[in-house]
Short mmCIF file of C-alpha atoms in Angstrom, two decimals:
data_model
loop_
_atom_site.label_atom_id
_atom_site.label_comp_id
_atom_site.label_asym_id
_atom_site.label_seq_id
_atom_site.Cartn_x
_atom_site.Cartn_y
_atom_site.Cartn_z
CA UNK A 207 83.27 94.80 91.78
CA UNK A 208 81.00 96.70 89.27
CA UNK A 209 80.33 93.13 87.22
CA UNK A 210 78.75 91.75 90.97
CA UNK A 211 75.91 94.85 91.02
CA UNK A 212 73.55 92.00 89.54
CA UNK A 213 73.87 89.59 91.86
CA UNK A 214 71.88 92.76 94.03
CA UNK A 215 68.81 91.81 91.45
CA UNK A 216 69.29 87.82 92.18
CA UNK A 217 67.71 87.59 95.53
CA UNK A 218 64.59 89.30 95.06
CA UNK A 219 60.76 88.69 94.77
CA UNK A 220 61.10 89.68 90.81
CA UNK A 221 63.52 87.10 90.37
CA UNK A 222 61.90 84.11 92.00
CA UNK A 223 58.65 85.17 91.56
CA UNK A 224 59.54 84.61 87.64
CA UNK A 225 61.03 81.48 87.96
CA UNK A 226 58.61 80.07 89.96
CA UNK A 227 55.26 81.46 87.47
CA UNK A 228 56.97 81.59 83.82
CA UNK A 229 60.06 78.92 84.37
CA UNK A 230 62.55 81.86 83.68
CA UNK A 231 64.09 84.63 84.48
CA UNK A 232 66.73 86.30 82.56
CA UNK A 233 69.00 87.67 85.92
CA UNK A 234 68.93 84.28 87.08
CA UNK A 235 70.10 82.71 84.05
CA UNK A 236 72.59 85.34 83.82
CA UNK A 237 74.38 84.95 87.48
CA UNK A 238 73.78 81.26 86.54
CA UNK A 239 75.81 81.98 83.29
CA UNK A 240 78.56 84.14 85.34
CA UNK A 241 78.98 82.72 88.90
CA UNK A 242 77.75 78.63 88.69
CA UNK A 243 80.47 76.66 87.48
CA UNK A 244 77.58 74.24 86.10
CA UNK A 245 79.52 70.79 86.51
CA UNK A 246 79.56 70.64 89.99
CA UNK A 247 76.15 71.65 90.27
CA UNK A 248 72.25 69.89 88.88
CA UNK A 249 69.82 71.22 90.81
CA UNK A 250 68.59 74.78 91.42
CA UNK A 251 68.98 74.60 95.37
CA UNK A 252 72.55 73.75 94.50
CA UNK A 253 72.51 76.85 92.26
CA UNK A 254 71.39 78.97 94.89
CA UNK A 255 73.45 77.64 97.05
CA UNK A 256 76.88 78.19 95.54
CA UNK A 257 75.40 81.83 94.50
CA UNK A 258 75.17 82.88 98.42
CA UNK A 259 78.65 81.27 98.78
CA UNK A 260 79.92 83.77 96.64
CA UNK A 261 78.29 86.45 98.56
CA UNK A 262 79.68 85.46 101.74
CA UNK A 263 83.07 85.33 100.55
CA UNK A 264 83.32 87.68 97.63
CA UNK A 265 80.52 90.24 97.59
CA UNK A 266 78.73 90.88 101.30
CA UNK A 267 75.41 93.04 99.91
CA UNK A 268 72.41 93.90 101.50
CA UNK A 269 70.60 91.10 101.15
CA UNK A 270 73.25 88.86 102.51
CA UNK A 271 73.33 91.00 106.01
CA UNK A 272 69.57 91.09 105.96
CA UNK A 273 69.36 87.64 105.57
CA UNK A 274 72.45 86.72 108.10
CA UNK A 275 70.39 89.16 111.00
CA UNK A 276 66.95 87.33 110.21
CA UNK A 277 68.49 83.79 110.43
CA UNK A 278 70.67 84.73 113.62
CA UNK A 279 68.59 87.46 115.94
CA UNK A 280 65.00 86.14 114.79
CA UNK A 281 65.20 82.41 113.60
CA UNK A 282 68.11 81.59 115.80
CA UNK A 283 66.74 83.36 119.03
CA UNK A 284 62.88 84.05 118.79
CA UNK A 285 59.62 82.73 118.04
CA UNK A 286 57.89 83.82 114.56
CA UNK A 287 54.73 83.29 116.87
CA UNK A 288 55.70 86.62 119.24
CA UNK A 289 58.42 88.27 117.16
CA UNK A 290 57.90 90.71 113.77
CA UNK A 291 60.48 91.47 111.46
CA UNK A 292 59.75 94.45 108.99
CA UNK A 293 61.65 95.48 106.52
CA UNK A 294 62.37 98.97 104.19
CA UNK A 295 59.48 100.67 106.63
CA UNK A 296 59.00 104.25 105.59
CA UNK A 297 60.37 106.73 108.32
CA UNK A 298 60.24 110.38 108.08
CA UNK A 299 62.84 111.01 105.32
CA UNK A 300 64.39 107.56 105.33
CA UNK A 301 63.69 103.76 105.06
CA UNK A 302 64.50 101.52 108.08
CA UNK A 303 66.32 98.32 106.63
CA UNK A 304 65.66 96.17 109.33
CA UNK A 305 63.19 96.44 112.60
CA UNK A 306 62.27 93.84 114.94
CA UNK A 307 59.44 93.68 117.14
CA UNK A 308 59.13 91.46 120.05
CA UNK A 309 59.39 93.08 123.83
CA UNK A 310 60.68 96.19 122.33
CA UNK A 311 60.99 97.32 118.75
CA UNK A 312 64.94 97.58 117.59
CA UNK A 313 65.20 99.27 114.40
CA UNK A 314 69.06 98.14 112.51
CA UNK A 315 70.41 100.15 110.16
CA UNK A 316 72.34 97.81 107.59
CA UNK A 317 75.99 99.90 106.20
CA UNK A 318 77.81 96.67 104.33
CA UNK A 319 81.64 97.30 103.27
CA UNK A 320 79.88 98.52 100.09
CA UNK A 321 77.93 101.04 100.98
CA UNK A 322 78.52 105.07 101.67
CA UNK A 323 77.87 106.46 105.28
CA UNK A 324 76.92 110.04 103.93
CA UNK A 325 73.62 109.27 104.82
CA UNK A 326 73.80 107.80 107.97
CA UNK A 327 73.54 110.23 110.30
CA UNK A 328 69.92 111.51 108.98
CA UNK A 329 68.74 108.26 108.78
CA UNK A 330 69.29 108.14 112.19
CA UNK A 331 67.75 111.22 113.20
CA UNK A 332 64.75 110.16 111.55
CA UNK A 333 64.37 106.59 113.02
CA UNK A 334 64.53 108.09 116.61
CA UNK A 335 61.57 109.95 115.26
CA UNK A 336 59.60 106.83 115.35
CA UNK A 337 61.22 104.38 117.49
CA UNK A 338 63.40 104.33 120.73
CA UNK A 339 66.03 101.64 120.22
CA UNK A 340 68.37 102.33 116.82
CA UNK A 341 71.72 99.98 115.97
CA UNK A 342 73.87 99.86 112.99
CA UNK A 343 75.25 96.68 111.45
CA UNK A 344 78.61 97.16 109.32
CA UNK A 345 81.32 95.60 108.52
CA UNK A 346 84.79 95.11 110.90
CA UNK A 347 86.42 97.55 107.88
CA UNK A 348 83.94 100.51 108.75
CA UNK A 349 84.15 99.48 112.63
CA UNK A 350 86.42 102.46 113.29
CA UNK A 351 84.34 104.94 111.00
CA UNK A 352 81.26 104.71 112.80
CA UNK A 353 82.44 104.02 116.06
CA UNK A 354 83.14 108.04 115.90
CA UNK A 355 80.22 108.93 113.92
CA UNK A 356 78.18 107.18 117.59
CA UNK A 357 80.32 108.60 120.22
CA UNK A 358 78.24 110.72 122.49
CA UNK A 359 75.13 109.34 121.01
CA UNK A 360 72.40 106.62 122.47
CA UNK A 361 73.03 104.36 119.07
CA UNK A 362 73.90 100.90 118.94
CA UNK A 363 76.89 99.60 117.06
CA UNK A 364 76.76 95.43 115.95
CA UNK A 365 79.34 94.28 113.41
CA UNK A 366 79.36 91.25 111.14
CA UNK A 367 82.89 90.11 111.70
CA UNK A 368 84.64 87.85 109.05
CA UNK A 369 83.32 85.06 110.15
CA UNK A 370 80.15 86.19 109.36
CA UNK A 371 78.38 86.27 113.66
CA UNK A 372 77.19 89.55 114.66
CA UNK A 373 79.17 90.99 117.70
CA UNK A 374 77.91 93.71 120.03
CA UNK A 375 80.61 96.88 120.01
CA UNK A 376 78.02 99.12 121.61
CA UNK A 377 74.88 99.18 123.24
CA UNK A 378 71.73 100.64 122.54
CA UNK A 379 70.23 103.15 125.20
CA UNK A 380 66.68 103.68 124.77
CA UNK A 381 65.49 107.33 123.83
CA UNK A 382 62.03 108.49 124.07
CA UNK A 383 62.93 112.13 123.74
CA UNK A 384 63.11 112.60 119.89
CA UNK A 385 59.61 110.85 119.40
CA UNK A 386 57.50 112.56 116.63
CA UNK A 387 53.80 111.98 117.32
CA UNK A 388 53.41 113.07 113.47
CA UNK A 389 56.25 110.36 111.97
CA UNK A 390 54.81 107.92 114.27
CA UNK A 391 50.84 108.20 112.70
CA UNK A 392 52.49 108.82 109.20
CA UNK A 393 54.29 105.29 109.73
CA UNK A 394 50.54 103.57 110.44
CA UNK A 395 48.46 102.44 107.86
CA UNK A 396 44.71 103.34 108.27
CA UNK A 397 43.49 100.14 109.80
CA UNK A 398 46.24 100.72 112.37
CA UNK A 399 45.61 104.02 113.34
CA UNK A 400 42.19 103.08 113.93
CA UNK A 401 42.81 100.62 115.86
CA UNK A 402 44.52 102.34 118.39
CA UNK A 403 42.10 105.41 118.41
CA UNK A 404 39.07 103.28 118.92
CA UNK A 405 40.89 101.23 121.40
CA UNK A 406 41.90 104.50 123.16
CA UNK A 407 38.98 106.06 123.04
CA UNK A 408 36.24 103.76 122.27
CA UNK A 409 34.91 105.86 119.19
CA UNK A 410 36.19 107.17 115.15
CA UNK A 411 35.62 110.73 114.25
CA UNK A 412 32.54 111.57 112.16
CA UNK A 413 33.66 114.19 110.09
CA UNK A 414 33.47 113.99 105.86
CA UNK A 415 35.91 112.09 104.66
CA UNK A 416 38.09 114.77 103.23
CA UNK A 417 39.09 115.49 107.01
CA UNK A 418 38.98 111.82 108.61
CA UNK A 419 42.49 111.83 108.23
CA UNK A 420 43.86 114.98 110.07
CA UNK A 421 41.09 114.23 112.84
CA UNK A 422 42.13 110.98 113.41
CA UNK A 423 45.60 112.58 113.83
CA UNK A 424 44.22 115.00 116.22
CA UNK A 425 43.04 112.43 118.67
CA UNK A 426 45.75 110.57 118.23
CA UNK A 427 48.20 113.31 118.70
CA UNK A 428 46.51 113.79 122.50
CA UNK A 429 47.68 110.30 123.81
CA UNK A 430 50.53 110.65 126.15
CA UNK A 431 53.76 110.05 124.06
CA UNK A 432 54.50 107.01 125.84
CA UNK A 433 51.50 105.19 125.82
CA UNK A 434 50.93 106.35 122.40
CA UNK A 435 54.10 105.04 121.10
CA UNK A 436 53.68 101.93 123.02
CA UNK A 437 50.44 101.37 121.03
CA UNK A 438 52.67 102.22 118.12
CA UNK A 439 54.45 99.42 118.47
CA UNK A 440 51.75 97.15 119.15
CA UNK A 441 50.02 97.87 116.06
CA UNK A 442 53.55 97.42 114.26
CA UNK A 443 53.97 94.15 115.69
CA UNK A 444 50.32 92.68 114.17
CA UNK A 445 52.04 92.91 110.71
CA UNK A 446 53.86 89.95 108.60
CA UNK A 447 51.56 87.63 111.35
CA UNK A 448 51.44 84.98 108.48
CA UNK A 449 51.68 81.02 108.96
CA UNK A 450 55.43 80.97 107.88
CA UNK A 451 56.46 79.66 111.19
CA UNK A 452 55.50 75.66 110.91
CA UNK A 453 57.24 75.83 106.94
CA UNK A 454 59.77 78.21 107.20
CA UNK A 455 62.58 75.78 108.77
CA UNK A 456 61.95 73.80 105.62
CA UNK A 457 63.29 77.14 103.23
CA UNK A 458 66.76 76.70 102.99
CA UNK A 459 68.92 79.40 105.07
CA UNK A 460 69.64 81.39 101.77
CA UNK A 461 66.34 81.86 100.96
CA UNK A 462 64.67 82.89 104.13
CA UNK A 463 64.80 86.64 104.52
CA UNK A 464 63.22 86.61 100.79
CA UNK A 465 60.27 83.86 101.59
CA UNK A 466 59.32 86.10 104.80
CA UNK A 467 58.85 89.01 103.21
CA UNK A 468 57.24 87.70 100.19
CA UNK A 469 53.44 86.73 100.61
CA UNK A 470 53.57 85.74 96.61
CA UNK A 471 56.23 83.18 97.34
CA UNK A 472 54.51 82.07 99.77
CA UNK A 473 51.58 81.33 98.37
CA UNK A 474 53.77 79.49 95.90
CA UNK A 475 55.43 77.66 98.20
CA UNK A 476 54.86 73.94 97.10
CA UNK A 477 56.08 75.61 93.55
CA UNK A 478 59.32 77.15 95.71
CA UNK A 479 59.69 73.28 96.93
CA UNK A 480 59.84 71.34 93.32
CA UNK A 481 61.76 74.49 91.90
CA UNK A 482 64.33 74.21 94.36
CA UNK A 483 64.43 70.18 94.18
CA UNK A 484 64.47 70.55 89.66
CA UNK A 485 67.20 70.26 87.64
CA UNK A 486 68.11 73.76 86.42
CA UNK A 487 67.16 73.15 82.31
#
């Protein structure tokens, strides 16, 4: 198992970013070197292609669940045009894996068959911190684990079965009562928390800059908790609003979660195409 930690570095911005700007990139010519059995493949979509086979059925990371839930619950059932995925947000003391914003905002907190659940129950607390709607995505061999580790609480439980479809073990139940005005406005960027505040109050504070920040807080801190987390969201939502939607049917499955969250790729993306379509050396 230890000799499959690099396919973790394979489907990643570094990676392709690399390939796509210098022509190379020594961890892809190494999985290439340990995973591709290169007679039965020519091209570097091929490549790719037999690489995410191998996760599927050897090796379920991360990246393969984020890229299975992105595929299935936002590709498969939403619009790019009204729906936001976001990704490794900073929450509190934790990172949100997964968060989707359309109606509501879900966050998903991703616990593969490789990972430890000593964490888990923090990262929870903090998310609720932030946002009202929490599930976790595992595996059917941790089903039983965190089944317990939810009982009595409002958290979601999904599992990625065998087969690789996400099934619903347990529903969410929204929760407004652990909201953190303070987590919420550290979660905002400054463009977003001004945005609500002047939309809320039709002004900024003029104050020197060395307190802008704590008086923006202030204000913002005196919206009702509902309303202000509903303009939370909103803000949230605004982000990742990038023309991927017409192109991003033409990405192949594998390499969709990493093309979404990767404005350099994107930029690159008549590069991605002729990469994909070359002979790999």
């Amino acid at each position: 198992m230890n000799n499959n930690f690099i396919l973790n570095r394979f489907f990643s911005q570094v990676t392709f970013d690399n390939a796509l700007n210098i022509g190379t990139n020594s961890i892809y010519d190494e999985c290439v070197k340990q995973y591709v059995d290169k007679t039965n493949v020519e091209t570097n979509i091929e490549i790719i292609e037999e690489l995410y086979h191998y996760l599927q059925k050897n090796y379920r990371n991360e990246y393969f669940y984020k890229n299975t839930l992105f595929n299935k619950n936002i590709i498969g059932k939403h619009s790019l045009n009204t729906t936001t995925a976001l990704t490794e947000v900073p929450i509190h003391k934790s990172k949100a894996d997964f968060i989707k914003i359309n109606g509501k905002a879900v966050v998903y907190e991703i616990k593969t068959e490789l990972d430890s659940l000593e964490r888990l129950e923090q990262q929870l607390v903090d998310y609720y911190k932030a946002f009202t709607n929490v599930y976790v995505i595992t595996s059917e061999s941790n089903e039983d684990k965190v089944q317990k580790m939810l009982t009595g609480t409002n958290v979601g439980l999904m599992v990625l079965t065998k087969r690789n479809q996400f099934s619903e073990r347990k529903k969410a139940t929204e929760d407004y009562s652990l909201l953190d005005k303070e987590v919420m406005f550290k979660v905002l960027r400054k463009e977003e928390f001004e945005a609500i505040i002047e939309g809320y109050y039709d002004y900024l504070p003029e104050t020197k800059p060395v307190f802008y920040y704590s008086e923006c807080f202030l204000l913002f801190n005196k919206i009702p908790l509902r309303k202000a987390h509903e303009l939370f969201v909103q803000e949230l939502k605004k982000r990742n609003k990038l023309d991927v939607q017409n192109y991003l049917e033409h990405v192949p499955y594998e390499l969709r979660f990493l093309v979404y969250f990767s404005q350099s790729i994107q930029k690159n993306y008549q590069e991605l195409s002729r990469f994909l379509k070359n002979d790999w050396r």
